[in-house]
Amino acid sequence: MKQNLNSVQVPGHGSALADKDFGTINGLGQHSEHERITRAALQCQGAWKSDGTCFETRSIDQVAGKSGSFGAVGAPDFPPPFGAEAHCDDADFLYIDGYPQSRQKASATLTKCVNYLKSQYRDAVGNAVDLLDSKGNVKSWVYYDFAWPSPDCYFRPQSNGRAKCNVFQGLGVALHGAQDFYSHSNWADTAAPPYTIANPPGLANTDPAPLLNLRNSASNVLSIPYNLTTGCYQLFRDTASAPSSRTCYKRILHDSVNKDKGIINAQTGTTSGTPGTARGKYSNNFERAVKAAIADTKRQWADFRMELELTRGRNVS
């Protein structure tokens, strides 16, 4: 029987505790932002059965996470968190004399992030073959390394778990990084002059970034806008100026540009309340970042389905 990848009943569990990007916990100023963005973008509404464009309850719990777990999208924040390439950090640049990092270096750092997300995306597509039977149909049940007593996946640390969990792992890591890009960069936000390392300009885009086309195997350096920046991340000192001995000295800090914290309706994607960062509070920057992240999450899943159809056949998508 033909089945959709996002309606087969197979498990997921993860855990995270990080304070460097859209939130993965509900506490310490975070509101499970990654989970809520992912649900707003991908979950089926009500009791709808999936037609392939959305995830039913069990599957969205594995990808987005739920109370007590954080799913595949939270995996990069599980201690110790993944490096800058998983969050698109440290690609900072400002067009002023003497800025410590060149446009070329910033673009190379961002390209490293994009290439990392592409590798996770490709891993997920590659692992989908284990979901298929000899006729190319999705198996009705994939029994793979059952973890008693929990019927859920374990995304970090992970060692070749169930086939569907392995697909979700790569997809979740790719979605995490794509969502972080809109929080950690000035792609979607706005700012008023004068522009400084504490107040970089905003690019005010509303569409998903072309450079995050994860299906595209080519380099995207040429599609990186000249004034695009993310922030330099310094552990435990993110709201303080970096001392001269540190890498982030005289650079745009993560805290100067991130829009990580705020309340998101997991059903509609609308935002409410007062955002938890200075950049997010300015104008409607948190809302802008969330809208862009939701739009790109939808794009990534649509592209992922197309890639599955191309490489694995229509049934698996």
CSV table of C-alpha atoms in Angstrom, one decimal:
chain,number,residue,atom,x,y,z
A,1,MET,CA,0.0,0.0,0.0
A,2,LYS,CA,1.3,3.5,-0.8
A,3,GLN,CA,2.1,5.5,2.2
A,4,ASN,CA,3.5,9.0,2.9
A,5,LEU,CA,6.8,9.4,4.6
A,6,ASN,CA,5.2,11.7,7.1
A,7,SER,CA,2.4,9.4,8.1
A,8,VAL,CA,4.2,6.1,8.8
A,9,GLN,CA,4.2,5.5,12.6
A,10,VAL,CA,7.8,5.5,13.7
A,11,PRO,CA,9.4,7.2,16.8
A,12,GLY,CA,11.7,10.4,17.9
A,13,HIS,CA,13.2,11.9,21.0
A,14,GLY,CA,15.9,14.5,21.7
A,15,SER,CA,17.1,16.9,24.3
A,16,ALA,CA,18.7,20.3,24.1
A,17,LEU,CA,19.8,23.1,26.4
A,18,ALA,CA,21.3,26.0,24.5
A,19,ASP,CA,20.9,29.8,24.4
A,20,LYS,CA,22.5,30.7,21.1
A,21,ASP,CA,19.6,30.5,18.6
A,22,PHE,CA,15.8,30.2,18.2
A,23,GLY,CA,14.9,28.3,21.4
A,24,THR,CA,14.7,24.6,21.9
A,25,ILE,CA,13.5,24.7,25.5
A,26,ASN,CA,10.6,26.3,27.3
A,27,GLY,CA,12.5,28.3,29.9
A,28,LEU,CA,15.5,30.6,30.5
A,29,GLY,CA,13.8,33.2,28.3
A,30,GLN,CA,13.1,30.7,25.5
A,31,HIS,CA,9.7,29.5,24.3
A,32,SER,CA,10.5,26.4,22.2
A,33,GLU,CA,10.8,28.6,19.2
A,34,HIS,CA,12.3,25.9,16.9
A,35,GLU,CA,9.4,23.5,17.7
A,36,ARG,CA,6.8,26.2,17.2
A,37,ILE,CA,8.2,27.4,13.9
A,38,THR,CA,8.4,23.8,12.6
A,39,ARG,CA,4.8,23.0,13.7
A,40,ALA,CA,3.4,26.2,12.2
A,41,ALA,CA,5.1,25.3,8.9
A,42,LEU,CA,4.6,21.6,8.7
A,43,GLN,CA,1.9,20.0,11.0
A,44,CYS,CA,-1.4,18.9,9.6
A,45,GLN,CA,-4.3,20.9,11.0
A,46,GLY,CA,-6.7,19.1,13.3
A,47,ALA,CA,-7.4,15.5,12.4
A,48,TRP,CA,-6.4,15.9,8.7
A,49,LYS,CA,-4.6,13.0,7.2
A,50,SER,CA,-1.4,13.9,5.4
A,51,ASP,CA,-1.3,14.2,1.7
A,52,GLY,CA,2.4,14.5,1.8
A,53,THR,CA,2.5,18.3,2.4
A,54,CYS,CA,2.1,18.1,6.1
A,55,PHE,CA,3.1,15.9,9.1
A,56,GLU,CA,0.5,14.0,11.2
A,57,THR,CA,0.7,14.1,15.0
A,58,ARG,CA,3.2,11.3,15.6
A,59,SER,CA,5.6,12.4,12.9
A,60,ILE,CA,5.5,16.1,13.8
A,61,ASP,CA,6.3,15.2,17.4
A,62,GLN,CA,9.5,13.5,16.1
A,63,VAL,CA,10.6,16.3,13.8
A,64,ALA,CA,9.6,19.4,15.8
A,65,GLY,CA,9.6,17.9,19.4
A,66,LYS,CA,7.0,18.1,22.1
A,67,SER,CA,6.8,18.6,25.8
A,68,GLY,CA,9.7,16.8,27.4
A,69,SER,CA,11.6,16.2,24.1
A,70,PHE,CA,12.9,18.4,21.3
A,71,GLY,CA,12.8,16.3,18.2
A,72,ALA,CA,15.1,16.3,15.2
A,73,VAL,CA,15.1,20.1,14.8
A,74,GLY,CA,16.5,20.5,18.3
A,75,ALA,CA,19.4,18.1,17.8
A,76,PRO,CA,22.1,20.7,17.1
A,77,ASP,CA,21.6,22.3,20.5
A,78,PHE,CA,22.0,19.1,22.5
A,79,PRO,CA,25.1,19.6,24.7
A,80,PRO,CA,27.7,19.9,23.5
A,81,PRO,CA,26.0,21.9,20.8
A,82,PHE,CA,27.1,21.7,17.2
A,83,GLY,CA,29.5,24.3,16.0
A,84,ALA,CA,29.0,27.6,14.2
A,85,GLU,CA,28.4,25.9,10.9
A,86,ALA,CA,25.1,24.4,12.2
A,87,HIS,CA,23.8,27.8,13.2
A,88,CYS,CA,25.2,30.1,10.6
A,89,ASP,CA,27.2,32.1,13.2
A,90,ASP,CA,30.4,34.1,12.7
A,91,ALA,CA,29.6,35.3,9.2
A,92,ASP,CA,29.7,38.9,10.3
A,93,PHE,CA,30.7,41.8,8.2
A,94,LEU,CA,30.1,45.6,8.2
A,95,TYR,CA,31.2,48.0,5.5
A,96,ILE,CA,33.4,50.3,7.6
A,97,ASP,CA,37.2,50.9,7.5
A,98,GLY,CA,39.2,48.4,9.4
A,99,TYR,CA,36.4,45.9,10.1
A,100,PRO,CA,38.3,42.8,11.5
A,101,GLN,CA,36.7,40.3,9.0
A,102,SER,CA,36.5,40.8,5.2
A,103,ARG,CA,33.5,40.3,3.1
A,104,GLN,CA,35.2,37.3,1.5
A,105,LYS,CA,35.9,35.7,4.8
A,106,ALA,CA,32.3,36.3,6.0
A,107,SER,CA,31.0,34.8,2.8
A,108,ALA,CA,33.3,31.8,3.1
A,109,THR,CA,32.0,31.2,6.7
A,110,LEU,CA,28.4,31.4,5.6
A,111,THR,CA,29.1,29.1,2.7
A,112,LYS,CA,30.5,26.6,5.1
A,113,CYS,CA,27.2,26.7,7.0
A,114,VAL,CA,25.2,26.2,3.8
A,115,ASN,CA,27.4,23.4,2.7
A,116,TYR,CA,27.0,21.7,6.1
A,117,LEU,CA,23.2,22.0,5.9
A,118,LYS,CA,23.3,20.6,2.4
A,119,SER,CA,25.3,17.6,3.7
A,120,GLN,CA,22.7,16.9,6.3
A,121,TYR,CA,19.9,17.3,3.7
A,122,ARG,CA,21.6,14.8,1.4
A,123,ASP,CA,22.1,12.3,4.2
A,124,ALA,CA,18.4,12.4,4.9
A,125,VAL,CA,17.6,11.8,1.3
A,126,GLY,CA,20.1,9.0,1.2
A,127,ASN,CA,18.8,7.3,4.3
A,128,ALA,CA,15.2,7.3,2.8
A,129,VAL,CA,16.1,4.2,0.8
A,130,ASP,CA,15.9,2.1,4.0
A,131,LEU,CA,12.2,3.0,4.2
A,132,LEU,CA,11.4,1.2,1.0
A,133,ASP,CA,10.5,-2.4,0.2
A,134,SER,CA,11.6,-4.3,-2.9
A,135,LYS,CA,8.9,-2.7,-5.0
A,136,GLY,CA,9.8,0.9,-4.0
A,137,ASN,CA,6.9,1.4,-1.7
A,138,VAL,CA,7.2,2.7,1.9
A,139,LYS,CA,7.2,-0.1,4.3
A,140,SER,CA,4.1,-0.2,6.6
A,141,TRP,CA,6.4,-0.7,9.6
A,142,VAL,CA,10.1,-0.3,9.9
A,143,TYR,CA,11.5,-2.3,12.9
A,144,TYR,CA,14.9,-0.9,13.5
A,145,ASP,CA,16.8,-0.9,16.8
A,146,PHE,CA,13.8,-0.7,19.1
A,147,ALA,CA,14.5,1.4,22.2
A,148,TRP,CA,12.5,0.0,25.1
A,149,PRO,CA,10.6,1.5,26.9
A,150,SER,CA,10.5,4.6,24.7
A,151,PRO,CA,9.0,4.3,21.2
A,152,ASP,CA,10.8,7.5,20.2
A,153,CYS,CA,13.9,8.3,18.2
A,154,TYR,CA,17.1,9.5,19.9
A,155,PHE,CA,18.6,12.2,17.8
A,156,ARG,CA,21.7,13.1,19.9
A,157,PRO,CA,23.7,11.0,20.5
A,158,GLN,CA,22.5,8.8,17.7
A,159,SER,CA,23.9,5.6,16.3
A,160,ASN,CA,22.1,4.2,13.3
A,161,GLY,CA,18.6,4.0,14.7
A,162,ARG,CA,15.3,3.3,12.8
A,163,ALA,CA,15.3,4.2,9.2
A,164,LYS,CA,12.8,7.0,9.6
A,165,CYS,CA,14.6,8.4,12.6
A,166,ASN,CA,17.7,8.7,10.4
A,167,VAL,CA,15.8,10.6,7.8
A,168,PHE,CA,14.4,12.9,10.3
A,169,GLN,CA,17.8,13.5,11.9
A,170,GLY,CA,19.3,15.0,8.7
A,171,LEU,CA,16.2,16.9,7.8
A,172,GLY,CA,15.9,18.3,11.3
A,173,VAL,CA,19.5,19.5,11.4
A,174,ALA,CA,19.0,21.2,8.0
A,175,LEU,CA,15.8,22.9,9.2
A,176,HIS,CA,17.4,24.0,12.4
A,177,GLY,CA,20.2,25.8,10.5
A,178,ALA,CA,17.9,27.3,8.0
A,179,GLN,CA,15.6,28.7,10.7
A,180,ASP,CA,18.6,30.1,12.7
A,181,PHE,CA,19.8,31.9,9.6
A,182,TYR,CA,16.8,34.3,9.8
A,183,SER,CA,17.2,34.9,13.5
A,184,HIS,CA,21.0,35.2,13.4
A,185,SER,CA,21.3,37.4,10.3
A,186,ASN,CA,20.0,40.7,9.1
A,187,TRP,CA,18.3,39.1,6.0
A,188,ALA,CA,14.8,39.8,7.1
A,189,ASP,CA,15.1,42.5,9.8
A,190,THR,CA,15.3,46.3,9.7
A,191,ALA,CA,17.4,48.9,11.5
A,192,ALA,CA,17.7,52.7,11.5
A,193,PRO,CA,21.0,54.6,11.1
A,194,PRO,CA,23.6,55.3,12.3
A,195,TYR,CA,25.0,51.8,11.5
A,196,THR,CA,27.6,50.4,13.8
A,197,ILE,CA,28.8,47.0,15.1
A,198,ALA,CA,26.1,47.3,17.7
A,199,ASN,CA,23.5,48.2,15.1
A,200,PRO,CA,24.2,46.7,11.7
A,201,PRO,CA,21.8,47.6,8.8
A,202,GLY,CA,18.8,45.4,8.1
A,203,LEU,CA,18.1,44.0,4.6
A,204,ALA,CA,14.3,43.8,5.1
A,205,ASN,CA,13.8,40.8,2.9
A,206,THR,CA,10.5,38.9,3.1
A,207,ASP,CA,11.2,35.9,0.9
A,208,PRO,CA,13.4,32.8,1.7
A,209,ALA,CA,17.1,33.4,1.0
A,210,PRO,CA,18.1,31.9,-2.4
A,211,LEU,CA,21.5,30.9,-0.9
A,212,LEU,CA,19.6,28.4,1.3
A,213,ASN,CA,18.4,26.3,-1.7
A,214,LEU,CA,19.7,23.1,-0.2
A,215,ARG,CA,18.8,21.0,-3.3
A,216,ASN,CA,21.3,23.1,-5.3
A,217,SER,CA,24.7,21.4,-5.2
A,218,ALA,CA,26.5,24.5,-6.6
A,219,SER,CA,28.3,27.1,-4.5
A,220,ASN,CA,26.1,30.1,-3.6
A,221,VAL,CA,28.8,32.6,-2.8
A,222,LEU,CA,27.6,34.9,-5.6
A,223,SER,CA,24.1,35.1,-4.1
A,224,ILE,CA,25.3,36.5,-0.8
A,225,PRO,CA,24.4,40.2,-0.5
A,226,TYR,CA,27.3,42.5,0.2
A,227,ASN,CA,25.7,43.8,3.4
A,228,LEU,CA,24.5,40.5,4.8
A,229,THR,CA,25.8,39.7,8.2
A,230,THR,CA,25.3,37.2,11.0
A,231,GLY,CA,26.9,37.7,14.5
A,232,CYS,CA,30.1,36.6,16.1
A,233,TYR,CA,29.3,34.1,18.8
A,234,GLN,CA,31.2,34.2,22.1
A,235,LEU,CA,30.2,31.6,24.7
A,236,PHE,CA,28.9,33.0,28.0
A,237,ARG,CA,29.8,36.5,27.0
A,238,ASP,CA,27.3,37.2,24.3
A,239,THR,CA,25.9,40.4,25.8
A,240,ALA,CA,29.3,41.8,26.7
A,241,SER,CA,31.9,43.5,24.5
A,242,ALA,CA,34.6,41.0,23.5
A,243,PRO,CA,38.0,41.7,25.1
A,244,SER,CA,40.9,42.4,22.8
A,245,SER,CA,42.2,38.9,23.3
A,246,ARG,CA,39.0,37.3,22.0
A,247,THR,CA,38.0,36.4,18.4
A,248,CYS,CA,34.9,38.7,18.5
A,249,TYR,CA,36.8,41.9,19.4
A,250,LYS,CA,35.4,44.9,17.5
A,251,ARG,CA,33.0,42.6,15.6
A,252,ILE,CA,29.2,42.4,15.3
A,253,LEU,CA,28.2,40.2,18.2
A,254,HIS,CA,25.5,37.5,18.0
A,255,ASP,CA,23.5,39.5,20.6
A,256,SER,CA,23.6,42.6,18.4
A,257,VAL,CA,21.7,40.9,15.5
A,258,ASN,CA,19.8,37.8,16.9
A,259,LYS,CA,16.1,37.7,17.2
A,260,ASP,CA,16.0,34.3,19.0
A,261,LYS,CA,13.4,34.7,21.8
A,262,GLY,CA,9.7,35.4,21.7
A,263,ILE,CA,6.3,33.8,21.8
A,264,ILE,CA,5.0,32.0,18.6
A,265,ASN,CA,1.6,30.4,18.1
A,266,ALA,CA,2.4,26.9,16.9
A,267,GLN,CA,-0.8,26.6,15.0
A,268,THR,CA,-0.8,29.9,13.1
A,269,GLY,CA,2.8,31.1,13.3
A,270,THR,CA,1.7,34.5,14.7
A,271,THR,CA,3.8,36.2,17.3
A,272,SER,CA,2.7,37.9,20.5
A,273,GLY,CA,4.1,39.6,23.6
A,274,THR,CA,7.5,41.4,23.9
A,275,PRO,CA,10.4,39.7,22.1
A,276,GLY,CA,13.4,38.7,24.3
A,277,THR,CA,16.3,40.4,22.5
A,278,ALA,CA,17.0,44.0,21.6
A,279,ARG,CA,17.1,43.4,17.9
A,280,GLY,CA,13.9,41.4,18.1
A,281,LYS,CA,12.2,44.2,19.9
A,282,TYR,CA,13.0,46.8,17.3
A,283,SER,CA,10.1,47.5,15.0
A,284,ASN,CA,8.6,44.0,14.2
A,285,ASN,CA,11.9,42.3,13.7
A,286,PHE,CA,11.1,39.1,15.7
A,287,GLU,CA,7.9,38.7,13.7
A,288,ARG,CA,9.8,39.2,10.4
A,289,ALA,CA,12.4,36.6,11.3
A,290,VAL,CA,9.7,34.1,12.3
A,291,LYS,CA,7.7,34.6,9.1
A,292,ALA,CA,10.8,34.1,7.0
A,293,ALA,CA,11.8,31.0,9.0
A,294,ILE,CA,8.3,29.5,8.6
A,295,ALA,CA,8.3,30.2,4.9
A,296,ASP,CA,11.7,28.6,4.4
A,297,THR,CA,10.8,25.6,6.5
A,298,LYS,CA,7.8,25.0,4.1
A,299,ARG,CA,10.2,25.5,1.1
A,300,GLN,CA,12.7,23.0,2.5
A,301,TRP,CA,10.1,20.3,3.0
A,302,ALA,CA,8.6,20.9,-0.5
A,303,ASP,CA,12.0,20.7,-2.0
A,304,PHE,CA,12.8,17.6,0.1
A,305,ARG,CA,9.7,15.9,-1.3
A,306,MET,CA,10.7,16.7,-4.8
A,307,GLU,CA,14.2,15.4,-4.2
A,308,LEU,CA,12.8,12.1,-2.8
A,309,GLU,CA,10.5,11.7,-5.8
A,310,LEU,CA,13.5,12.3,-8.2
A,311,THR,CA,15.9,10.0,-6.4
A,312,ARG,CA,13.6,7.4,-4.6
A,313,GLY,CA,10.3,7.5,-6.5
A,314,ARG,CA,7.0,9.1,-6.0
A,315,ASN,CA,5.8,6.6,-3.3
A,316,VAL,CA,8.4,7.5,-0.7
A,317,SER,CA,7.5,11.2,-0.7
